[in-house]
């Protein structure tokens, strides 16, 4: 095919460019609102295993972990520049920010959760529980009272690729760390491998992924009622992931639950969105297994997806919750 206006030769049957609306976005329910004239963009690539994306609205950048490469990366929204944010990162995994804007990071290799102060110092928030070393913290969220809730499945001590092989000293628990008292409590101990976690906008619910399918367990998201410093209930919220799995989870302003998807049918790779009642309302299809996601952009309406070797972004007609 030849375009007479430009003189360019185009391959038959496949014109370059993107057609709106993007066919890689599936709307299953009107509660899932895509942006008609927006497509999925691959904004950065060349990593081994991208995880833990966190958006800095004040700095206009995305930071994430590239776990096997033992580094954290940064992408600048204004010009797309990608550079190393921190190396070595102690095989960091999940990241978030607290209410003061400080970066909170899970480290596989040092088996701890850290906080990066505004002057750049990295301080240890927790590396032991009950006198024993944590396994390898995976993902983290901060509540409005400043408490740090995190999961400790131990993938970082399973082998030498995402950390270093070591013995488990503790069960794969979910913890709440109260920084005012300096004490931690195990808030859930009945997971095979607890992974991503996210509060509902009113903090009455806490969604926690069990990625135990990697070790003969389930692949689902559970929903707990938050009762002060404790969790109650824990019913299965979404369970239609097999033979694939989910890993990271975030919530938007309306309480919809967004989670990563991969490791199964390649046609299902990407991100899923569930309404608060558990209905699957939309899918974002990616060409790679997706581990984690976060909302960002100046208006919190841009979804960033950490998917294997790449970072993808998509503008939506929906906003992420204030909690990163
Ligand atoms: Mg994870």
mmCIF file of N, CA and C in Angstrom, residues 7 11 58 75 103 108 122 127 131 135-136 149 192 199 204 210-211 220 234 253 282 295 320:
data_model
loop_
_atom_site.group_PDB
_atom_site.id
_atom_site.type_symbol
_atom_site.label_atom_id
_atom_site.label_comp_id
_atom_site.label_asym_id
_atom_site.label_seq_id
_atom_site.Cartn_x
_atom_site.Cartn_y
_atom_site.Cartn_z
ATOM 1 N N UNK A 7 4.049 9.620 0.244
ATOM 2 C CA UNK A 7 5.006 8.836 -0.505
ATOM 3 C C UNK A 7 5.588 7.677 0.276
ATOM 4 N N UNK A 11 3.189 -1.353 5.186
ATOM 5 C CA UNK A 11 2.990 -2.793 5.038
ATOM 6 C C UNK A 11 1.507 -3.105 4.865
ATOM 7 N N UNK A 58 4.564 15.164 43.287
ATOM 8 C CA UNK A 58 5.324 16.404 43.466
ATOM 9 C C UNK A 58 6.543 16.462 42.549
ATOM 10 N N UNK A 75 11.394 6.943 36.229
ATOM 11 C CA UNK A 75 10.964 7.459 34.926
ATOM 12 C C UNK A 75 10.387 8.848 35.119
ATOM 13 N N UNK A 103 9.298 7.774 51.088
ATOM 14 C CA UNK A 103 9.265 6.487 50.395
ATOM 15 C C UNK A 103 9.412 5.335 51.402
ATOM 16 N N UNK A 108 14.027 -7.383 49.951
ATOM 17 C CA UNK A 108 14.199 -8.833 50.064
ATOM 18 C C UNK A 108 15.510 -9.205 50.757
ATOM 19 N N UNK A 122 18.323 6.457 54.676
ATOM 20 C CA UNK A 122 17.432 5.302 54.689
ATOM 21 C C UNK A 122 17.452 4.718 56.090
ATOM 22 N N UNK A 127 12.877 -5.136 60.948
ATOM 23 C CA UNK A 127 13.548 -6.273 60.321
ATOM 24 C C UNK A 127 13.379 -7.551 61.140
ATOM 25 N N UNK A 131 11.597 -11.563 67.871
ATOM 26 C CA UNK A 131 12.993 -11.958 68.019
ATOM 27 C C UNK A 131 13.584 -12.700 66.832
ATOM 28 N N UNK A 135 10.972 -12.734 56.828
ATOM 29 C CA UNK A 135 11.335 -13.597 55.691
ATOM 30 C C UNK A 135 11.914 -12.750 54.555
ATOM 31 N N UNK A 136 11.040 -12.052 53.857
ATOM 32 C CA UNK A 136 11.411 -11.117 52.792
ATOM 33 C C UNK A 136 10.148 -10.311 52.492
ATOM 34 N N UNK A 149 1.339 -1.353 57.088
ATOM 35 C CA UNK A 149 0.829 -2.723 56.931
ATOM 36 C C UNK A 149 1.611 -3.365 55.799
ATOM 37 N N UNK A 192 -1.020 -18.609 52.463
ATOM 38 C CA UNK A 192 0.113 -19.407 51.986
ATOM 39 C C UNK A 192 1.244 -18.451 51.598
ATOM 40 N N UNK A 199 -6.009 -0.702 50.971
ATOM 41 C CA UNK A 199 -7.203 -0.318 51.721
ATOM 42 C C UNK A 199 -8.271 0.227 50.774
ATOM 43 N N UNK A 204 -12.106 0.964 55.672
ATOM 44 C CA UNK A 204 -12.880 -0.052 56.401
ATOM 45 C C UNK A 204 -12.564 -1.447 55.920
ATOM 46 N N UNK A 210 -3.484 -13.460 48.012
ATOM 47 C CA UNK A 210 -2.714 -14.666 48.331
ATOM 48 C C UNK A 210 -2.220 -15.237 47.010
ATOM 49 N N UNK A 211 -0.901 -15.167 46.806
ATOM 50 C CA UNK A 211 -0.291 -15.722 45.593
ATOM 51 C C UNK A 211 0.290 -17.098 45.898
ATOM 52 N N UNK A 220 -5.943 -15.929 44.846
ATOM 53 C CA UNK A 220 -7.161 -15.146 45.019
ATOM 54 C C UNK A 220 -6.879 -13.861 45.818
ATOM 55 N N UNK A 234 -12.254 -11.936 56.265
ATOM 56 C CA UNK A 234 -11.220 -12.454 55.375
ATOM 57 C C UNK A 234 -11.797 -13.325 54.277
ATOM 58 N N UNK A 253 -10.836 5.713 43.657
ATOM 59 C CA UNK A 253 -11.653 6.587 44.509
ATOM 60 C C UNK A 253 -13.045 6.022 44.775
ATOM 61 N N UNK A 282 -13.772 -4.777 34.165
ATOM 62 C CA UNK A 282 -12.932 -4.391 33.046
ATOM 63 C C UNK A 282 -11.570 -5.050 33.075
ATOM 64 N N UNK A 295 -1.698 4.052 40.614
ATOM 65 C CA UNK A 295 -2.250 5.210 39.925
ATOM 66 C C UNK A 295 -1.282 6.379 40.065
ATOM 67 N N UNK A 320 -7.322 7.090 40.929
ATOM 68 C CA UNK A 320 -6.824 6.279 42.026
ATOM 69 C C UNK A 320 -7.170 6.892 43.369
#
